[in-house]
Every structure is written in C-alpha cells, then in structure tokens.
Coordinates of C-alpha atoms in Angstrom, one line a residue:
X1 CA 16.8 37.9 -7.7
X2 CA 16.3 35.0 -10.0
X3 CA 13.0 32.6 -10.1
X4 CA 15.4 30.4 -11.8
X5 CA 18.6 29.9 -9.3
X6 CA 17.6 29.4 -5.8
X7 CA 19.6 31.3 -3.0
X8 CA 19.7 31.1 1.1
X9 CA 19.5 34.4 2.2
X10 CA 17.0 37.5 2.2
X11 CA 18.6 40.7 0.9
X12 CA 17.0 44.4 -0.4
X13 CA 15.2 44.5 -3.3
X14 CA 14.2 40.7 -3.2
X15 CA 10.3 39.1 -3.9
X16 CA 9.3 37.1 -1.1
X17 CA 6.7 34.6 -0.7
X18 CA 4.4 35.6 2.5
X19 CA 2.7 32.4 4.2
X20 CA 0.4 32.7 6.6
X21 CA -2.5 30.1 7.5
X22 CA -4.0 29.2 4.2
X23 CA -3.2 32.4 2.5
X24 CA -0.1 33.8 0.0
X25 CA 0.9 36.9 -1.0
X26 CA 4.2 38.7 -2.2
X27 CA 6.7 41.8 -1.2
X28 CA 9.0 43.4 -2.6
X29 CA 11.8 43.8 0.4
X30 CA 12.8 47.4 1.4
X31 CA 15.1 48.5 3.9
X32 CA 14.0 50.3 6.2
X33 CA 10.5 50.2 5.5
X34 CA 7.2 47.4 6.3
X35 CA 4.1 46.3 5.3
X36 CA 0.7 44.9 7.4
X37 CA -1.6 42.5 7.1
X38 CA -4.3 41.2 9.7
X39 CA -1.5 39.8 11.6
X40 CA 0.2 43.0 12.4
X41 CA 3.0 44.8 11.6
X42 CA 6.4 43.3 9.6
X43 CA 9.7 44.8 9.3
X44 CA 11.7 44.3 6.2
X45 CA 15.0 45.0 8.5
X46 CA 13.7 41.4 10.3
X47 CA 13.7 39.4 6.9
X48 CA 16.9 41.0 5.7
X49 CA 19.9 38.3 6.2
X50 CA 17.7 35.8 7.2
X51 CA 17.4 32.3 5.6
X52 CA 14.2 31.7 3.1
X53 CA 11.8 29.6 5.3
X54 CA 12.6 31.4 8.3
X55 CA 9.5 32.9 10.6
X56 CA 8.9 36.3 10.6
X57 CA 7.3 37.8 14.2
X58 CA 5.1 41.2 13.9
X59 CA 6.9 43.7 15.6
X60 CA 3.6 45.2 16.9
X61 CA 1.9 42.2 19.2
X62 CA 3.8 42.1 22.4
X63 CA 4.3 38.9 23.6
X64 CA 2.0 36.6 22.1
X65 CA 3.1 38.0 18.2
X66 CA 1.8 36.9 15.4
X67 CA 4.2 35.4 12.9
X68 CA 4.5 34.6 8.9
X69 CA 6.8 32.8 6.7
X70 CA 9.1 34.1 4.3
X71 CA 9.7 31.5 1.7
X72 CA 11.5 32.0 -2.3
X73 CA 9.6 32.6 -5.0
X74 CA 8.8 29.5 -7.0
X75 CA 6.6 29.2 -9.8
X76 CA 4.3 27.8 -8.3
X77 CA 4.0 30.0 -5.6
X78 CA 4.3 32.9 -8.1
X79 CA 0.8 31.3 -9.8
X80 CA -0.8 31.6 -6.5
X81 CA 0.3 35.2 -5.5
X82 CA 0.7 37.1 -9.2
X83 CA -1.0 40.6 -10.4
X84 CA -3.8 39.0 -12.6
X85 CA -4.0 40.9 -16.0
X86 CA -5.9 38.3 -17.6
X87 CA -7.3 34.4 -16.6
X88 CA -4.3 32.4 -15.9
X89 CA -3.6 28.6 -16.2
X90 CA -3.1 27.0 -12.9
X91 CA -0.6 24.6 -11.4
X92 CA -2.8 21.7 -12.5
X93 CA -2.8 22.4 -16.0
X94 CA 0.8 23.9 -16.0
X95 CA 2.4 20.3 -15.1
X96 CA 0.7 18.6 -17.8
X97 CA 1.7 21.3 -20.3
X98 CA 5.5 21.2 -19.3
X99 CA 5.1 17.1 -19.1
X100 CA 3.2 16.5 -22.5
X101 CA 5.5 19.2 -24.5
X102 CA 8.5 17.1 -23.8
X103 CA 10.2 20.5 -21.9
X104 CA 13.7 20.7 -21.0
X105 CA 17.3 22.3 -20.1
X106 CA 17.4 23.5 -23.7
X107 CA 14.4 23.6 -25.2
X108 CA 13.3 26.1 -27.6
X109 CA 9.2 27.0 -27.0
X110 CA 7.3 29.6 -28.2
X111 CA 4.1 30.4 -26.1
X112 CA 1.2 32.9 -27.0
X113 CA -0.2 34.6 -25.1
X114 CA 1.6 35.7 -22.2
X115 CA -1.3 37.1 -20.3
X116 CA -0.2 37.6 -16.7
X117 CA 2.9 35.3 -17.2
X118 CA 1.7 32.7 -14.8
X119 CA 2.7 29.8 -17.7
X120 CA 5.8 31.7 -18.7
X121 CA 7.4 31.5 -15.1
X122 CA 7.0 27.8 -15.4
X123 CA 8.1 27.1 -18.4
X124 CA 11.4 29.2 -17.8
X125 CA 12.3 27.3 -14.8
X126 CA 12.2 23.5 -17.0
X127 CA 14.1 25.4 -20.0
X128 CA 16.8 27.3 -18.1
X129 CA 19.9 27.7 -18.5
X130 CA 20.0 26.8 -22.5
X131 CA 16.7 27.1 -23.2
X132 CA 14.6 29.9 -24.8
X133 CA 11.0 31.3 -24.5
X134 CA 9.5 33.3 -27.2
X135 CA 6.3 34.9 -25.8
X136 CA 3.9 36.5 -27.8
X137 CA 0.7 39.1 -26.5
X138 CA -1.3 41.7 -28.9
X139 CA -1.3 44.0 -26.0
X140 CA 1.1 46.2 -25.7
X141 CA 0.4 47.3 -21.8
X142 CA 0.6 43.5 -21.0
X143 CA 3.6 43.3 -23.0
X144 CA 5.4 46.0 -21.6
X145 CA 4.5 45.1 -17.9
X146 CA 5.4 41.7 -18.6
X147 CA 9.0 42.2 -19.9
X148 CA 9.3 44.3 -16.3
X149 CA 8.2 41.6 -14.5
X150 CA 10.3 38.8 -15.7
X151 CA 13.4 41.5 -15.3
X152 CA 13.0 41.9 -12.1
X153 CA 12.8 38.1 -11.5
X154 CA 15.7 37.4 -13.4
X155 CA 14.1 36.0 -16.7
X156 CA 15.5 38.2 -19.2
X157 CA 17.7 35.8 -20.2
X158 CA 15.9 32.9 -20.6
X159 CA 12.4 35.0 -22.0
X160 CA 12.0 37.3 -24.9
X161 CA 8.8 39.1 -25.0
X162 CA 7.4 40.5 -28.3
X163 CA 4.0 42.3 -29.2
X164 CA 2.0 40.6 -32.5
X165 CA -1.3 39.5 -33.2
X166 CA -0.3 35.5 -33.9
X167 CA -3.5 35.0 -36.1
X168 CA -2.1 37.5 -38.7
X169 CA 1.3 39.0 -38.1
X170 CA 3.1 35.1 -37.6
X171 CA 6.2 35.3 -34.7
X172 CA 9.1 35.5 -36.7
X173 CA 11.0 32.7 -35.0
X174 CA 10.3 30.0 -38.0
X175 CA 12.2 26.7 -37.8
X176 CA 13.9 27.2 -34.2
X177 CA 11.1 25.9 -32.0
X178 CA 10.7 22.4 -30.3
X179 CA 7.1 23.1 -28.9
X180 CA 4.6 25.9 -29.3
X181 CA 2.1 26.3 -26.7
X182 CA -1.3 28.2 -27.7
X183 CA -3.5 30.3 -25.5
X184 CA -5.7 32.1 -28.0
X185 CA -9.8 32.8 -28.9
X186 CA -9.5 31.1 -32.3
X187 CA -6.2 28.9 -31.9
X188 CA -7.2 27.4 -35.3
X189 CA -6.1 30.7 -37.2
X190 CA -2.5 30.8 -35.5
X191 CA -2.0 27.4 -36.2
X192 CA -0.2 27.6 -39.8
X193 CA 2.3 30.2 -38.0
X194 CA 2.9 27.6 -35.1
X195 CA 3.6 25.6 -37.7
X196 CA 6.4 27.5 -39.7
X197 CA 7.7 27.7 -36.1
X198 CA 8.6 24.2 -35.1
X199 CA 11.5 22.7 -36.7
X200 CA 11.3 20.6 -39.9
X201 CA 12.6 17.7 -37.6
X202 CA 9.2 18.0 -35.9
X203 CA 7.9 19.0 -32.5
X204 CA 4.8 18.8 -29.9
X205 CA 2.0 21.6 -29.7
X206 CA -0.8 22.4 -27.3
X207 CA -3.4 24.1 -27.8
X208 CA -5.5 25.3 -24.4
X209 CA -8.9 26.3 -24.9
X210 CA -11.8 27.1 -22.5
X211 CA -14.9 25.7 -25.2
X212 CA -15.4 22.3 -27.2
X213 CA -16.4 24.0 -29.8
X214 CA -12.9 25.4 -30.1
X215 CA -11.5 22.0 -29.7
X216 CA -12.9 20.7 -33.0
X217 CA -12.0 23.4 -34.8
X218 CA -8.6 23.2 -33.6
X219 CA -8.3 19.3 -34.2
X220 CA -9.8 19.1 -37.5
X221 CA -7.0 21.5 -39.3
X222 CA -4.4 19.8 -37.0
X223 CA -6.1 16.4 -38.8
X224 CA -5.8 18.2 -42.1
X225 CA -2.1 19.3 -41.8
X226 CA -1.0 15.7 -41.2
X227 CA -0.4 16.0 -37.6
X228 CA -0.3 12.6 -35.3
X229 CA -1.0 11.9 -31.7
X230 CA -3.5 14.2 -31.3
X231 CA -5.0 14.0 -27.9
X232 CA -8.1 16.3 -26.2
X233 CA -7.6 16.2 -22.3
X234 CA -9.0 17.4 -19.0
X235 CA -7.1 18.2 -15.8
X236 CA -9.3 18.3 -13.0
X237 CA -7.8 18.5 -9.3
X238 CA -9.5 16.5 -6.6
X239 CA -8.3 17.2 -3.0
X240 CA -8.5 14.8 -0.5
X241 CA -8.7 15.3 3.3
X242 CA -7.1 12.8 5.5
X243 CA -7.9 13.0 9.3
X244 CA -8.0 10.3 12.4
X245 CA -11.3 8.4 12.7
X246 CA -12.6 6.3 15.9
X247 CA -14.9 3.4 15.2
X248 CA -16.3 1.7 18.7
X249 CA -15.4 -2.3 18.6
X250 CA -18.6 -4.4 18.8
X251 CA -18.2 -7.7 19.6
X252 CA -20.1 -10.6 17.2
X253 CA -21.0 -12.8 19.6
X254 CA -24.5 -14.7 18.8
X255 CA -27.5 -13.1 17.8
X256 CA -29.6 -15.5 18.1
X257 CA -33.1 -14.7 19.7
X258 CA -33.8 -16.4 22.9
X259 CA -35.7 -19.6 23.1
X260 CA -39.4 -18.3 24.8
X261 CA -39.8 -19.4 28.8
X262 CA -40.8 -18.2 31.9
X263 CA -38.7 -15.5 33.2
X264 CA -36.9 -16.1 36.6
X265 CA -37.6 -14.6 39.8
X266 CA -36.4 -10.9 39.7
X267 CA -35.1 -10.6 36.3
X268 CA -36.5 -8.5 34.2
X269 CA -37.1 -8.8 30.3
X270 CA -34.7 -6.3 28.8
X271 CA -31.7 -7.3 30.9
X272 CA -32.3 -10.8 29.8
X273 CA -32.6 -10.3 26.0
X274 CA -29.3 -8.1 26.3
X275 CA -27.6 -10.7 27.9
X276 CA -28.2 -13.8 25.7
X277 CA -28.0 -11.6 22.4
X278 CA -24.5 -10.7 23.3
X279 CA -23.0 -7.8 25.2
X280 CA -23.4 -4.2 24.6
X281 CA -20.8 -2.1 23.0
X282 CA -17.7 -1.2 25.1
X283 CA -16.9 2.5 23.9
X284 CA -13.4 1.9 25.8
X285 CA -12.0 -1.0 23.1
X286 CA -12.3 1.2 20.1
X287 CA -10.4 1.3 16.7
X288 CA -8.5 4.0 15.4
X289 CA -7.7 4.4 11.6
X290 CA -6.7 7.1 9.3
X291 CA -9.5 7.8 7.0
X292 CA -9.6 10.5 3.5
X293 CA -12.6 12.3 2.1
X294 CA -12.4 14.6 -0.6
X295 CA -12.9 18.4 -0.1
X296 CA -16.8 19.5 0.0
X297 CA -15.7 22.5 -2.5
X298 CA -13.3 21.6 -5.5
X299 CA -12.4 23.3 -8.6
X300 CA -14.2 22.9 -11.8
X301 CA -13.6 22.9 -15.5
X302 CA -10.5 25.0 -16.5
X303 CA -10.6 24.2 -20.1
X304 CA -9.4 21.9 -22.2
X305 CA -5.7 20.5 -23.4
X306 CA -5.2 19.5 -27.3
X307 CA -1.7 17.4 -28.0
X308 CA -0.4 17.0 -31.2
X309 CA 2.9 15.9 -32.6
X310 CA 4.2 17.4 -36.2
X311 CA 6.1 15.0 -38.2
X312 CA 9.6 15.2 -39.5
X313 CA 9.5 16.7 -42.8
X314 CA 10.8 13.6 -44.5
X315 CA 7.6 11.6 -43.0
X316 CA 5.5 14.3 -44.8
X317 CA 6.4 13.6 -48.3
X318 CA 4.4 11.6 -50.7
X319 CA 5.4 8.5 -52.5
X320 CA 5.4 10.1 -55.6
X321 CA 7.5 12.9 -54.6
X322 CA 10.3 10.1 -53.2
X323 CA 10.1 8.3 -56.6
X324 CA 10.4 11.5 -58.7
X325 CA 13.7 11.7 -57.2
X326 CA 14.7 8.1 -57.3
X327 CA 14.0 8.5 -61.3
X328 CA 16.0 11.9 -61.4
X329 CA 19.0 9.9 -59.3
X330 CA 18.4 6.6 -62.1
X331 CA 18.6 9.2 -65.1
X332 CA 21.5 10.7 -63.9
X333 CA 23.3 7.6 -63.2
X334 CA 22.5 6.7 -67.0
X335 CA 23.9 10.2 -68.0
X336 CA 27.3 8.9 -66.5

C-alpha cells in the first residue's frame, strides 16, 4: 500500500493504524491470522474489506467486546507508531521543517540522516508525485532496513536511499537539489557537500541539532559562505485542556456594614448582619463557561532548527569579477 495515495478499503498485506484510547500502534494485515492487545483478541478476516476508520470488535469478549480503530497510515501517525532505530524528530518539528524548506509536488531534497525514517515519510508525502528524496545514513543496517520499509509503503518511487558518511564521502547528487535538510553530530563538516548539492539558482537548508554549541558552529561557516536569512529557532508544543467550568452567581448588592443599634426583639446578630450586607450565594443561579488550562506534563527541548537561504550564483560574484567581464565584452567590441 502507499503512505502517499490514500485508498477506502482494508485488503491483505496492508499497515494499519490501531487506535485505542490514548494509545497507537501498527499491523501488518494477514489473512487468516490475529494479533492481541489488552483489549482482547482481533481478527485480521474482520478488518479485511472494511473501510479505513471503521471499528474493529475483539472477537473474544462476549457481549460487552472491546473495540479498536483501524485507521491509514499517515505520516503522522507513522511518527507516533514506527520501529525506533535512532531519536526521531517529531510532528512539531517536522511541520516547520516541510514549511520553512519551501517543500512541494516537485521538489528535489536531499536529507541526512535517515535514522528511523520518521522525517523521510513526511517529506515524501509534500514532494510526491514529481518530487525526489535523496536520503543519506553511514549505517548500512539502517540503510538496508530503511529501503525495506519505504518499499513496503510505497516510497520507492519518490525515495532513494544511499549509504555515505556526508562529512567526507559528499552525496553525489550536486546541483539537482532545492533544500537539504541536515541531521548530523557536526553538521558544520557536511555543510560544503550540502552545498555543491543545491542548485546554482539557490535553495533553503536546515540544519537540526540537539546543542547550542553546535548551532554556532553551524551558523558561523553558513555566515562565512555568504548565506542569508539565517534563522536559529525552537518548536516547543504546549497542549491545552479545554473542559466545562461552573462558577456560583453572587449577587453585588451593598456591602456596606450596618449602622450600630439595638437589636430587635428575637433577632439575633448573625441573621441581621447577613441580611443588610446582602444575600447569601444561591448555588442554583450559576454560570457555566468553557475554560483551557495547559497540560500539567509537556514536552521539553527537542533541539534546535537553523534556516538559511543560499544565493543565486549570480548574487555571489564580486564587483570585480562583473567588471572584468564588462572590460573583456568593451575590448572585444573594440576588436570589431
């Protein structure tokens, strides 16, 4: 099945999404077989010809069964759900990346590393059907599950998956990319091989890195190879929670303390003060409102996103080159 084209219904061999509560996982659909979670006992026969979305019962609970959803594979769910090889970058990160690169049907990127693919799914997905992703990992397990992986979801097409070490083998792909997207230890030392990479009209390049440190590295060569726009950002997510509130009404009437006198026959103080202060509040008249508070328990620092834009090569030449050549064009002028 494809990650990239959606389709309606369930068949053999498919990767479905598994949603149930607050949890995700994934299966690979097999006739005739099943798999169990603490919700009982699935059938693959039930998903197969069913619509993606539809709810799955356990086969295994009698009448009060448990259920889950069976939803296609998205990115995004894929991030939440995928065999970790290495740290991956999360959704948060991965819209900004896809946003500040300038991605599109079409676009050429090359990304490196390819870790546990969660960034590649993504950026597949914005570049299909035209586009092209050259992926780059020094591993060559990871490579070789990788290019597995993105077969059986439908990616060869739109991902090529190569073994190198980008701070001293390069890619190979020079002058064909629009963006280059860098998830390395010393990003710094790839960076004249991203730059052979993007095309002498120019191009956008991000650099994600876990440590400052690494971030000024990173941006001082970028500032000495005449790159512009170069931006240093954090994406941090903040949840919020939004549930109904009750607030009792209390009426403003006067509050005022009473003038001192004798009390009355048979009334006592704390009825009287009560009284002339105002009335007490009537729980009954109360005011209901939607209120949000953000999640006790967030997460933190992921690491850091460095922009940069690379000029067109025309923009990179010095006056004194473009005069040379006006004096070459003046002498040969003279010649005729």
């Amino acid at each position: 099945m494809s990650f990239v084209k959606f389709k309606d219904v369930i068949e053999d061999g498919d990767t479905v999404i598994v949603k149930y509560a607050q949890h995700s996982s994934f299966v690979v659909v097999e006739k005739g077989k099943d798999f169990h979670n603490k919700h009982g006992r699935f059938l693959f026969d039930d998903m197969i010809g069913k619509p993606f979305g539809s709810r799955i019962y356990a086969s295994d609970r009698g009448s009060l069964r448990s259920y889950i959803y069976a939803m296609h594979p998205t990115p995004e769910y894929w991030t939440e759900v995928l065999p970790h090889r290495t740290q991956i970058i999360y959704a948060s990160d991965i819209s900004m990346v896809t946003f500040m690169l300038d991605l599109k049907p079409g676009s050429v990127v090359l990304e490196t590393g390819t870790g546990s693919g969660s960034l590649s799914h993504a950026i597949a997905r914005t570049i299909a059907p035209t586009g092209h992703l050259h992926t780059f990992d020094f591993h060559a397990e990871r490579v070789e599950k990788a290019k597995a992986e993105f077969a059986s979801h439908g990616l060869s097409d739109v991902i090529t998956v190569k073994q190198a070490d980008a701070t001293r083998d390069g890619f190979g792909v020079d002058g064909l990319c629009d963006a280059v997207f860098l998830d390395l230890p010393s990003p710094h030392l790839a960076l004249p091989f991203a730059d052979k990479a993007l095309k002498s009209t120019g191009g956008r390049l991000c650099s994600f890195s876990p440590c400052i440190e690494q971030v000024q590295r990173t941006c001082d060569l970028l500032r000495d190879m005449k790159y512009t726009d170069i931006l240093t950002i954090e994406v941090l997510e903040r949840k919020l929670e939004a549930k109904p509130t009750t607030m009792p009404e209390c009426p403003l009437t006067s509050t005022a303390p009473p003038k001192a006198g004798k009390r009355k026959a048979g009334e006592s103080s704390g009825a009287s003060k009560r009284d002339k202060r105002g009335s007490s509040i009537d729980d009954t008249s109360a005011l209901s409102f939607t209120s949000t508070n953000h999640v006790a328990e967030q997460k933190g620092h992921t690491g850091f996103l460095t922009f940069a834009t690379k000029p067109h090569a025309l923009l990179l030449q010095s006056p004194a080159e473009d005069d040379d050549e006006g004096d070459e064009g003046d002498e040969g002028r003279k010649n005729e």
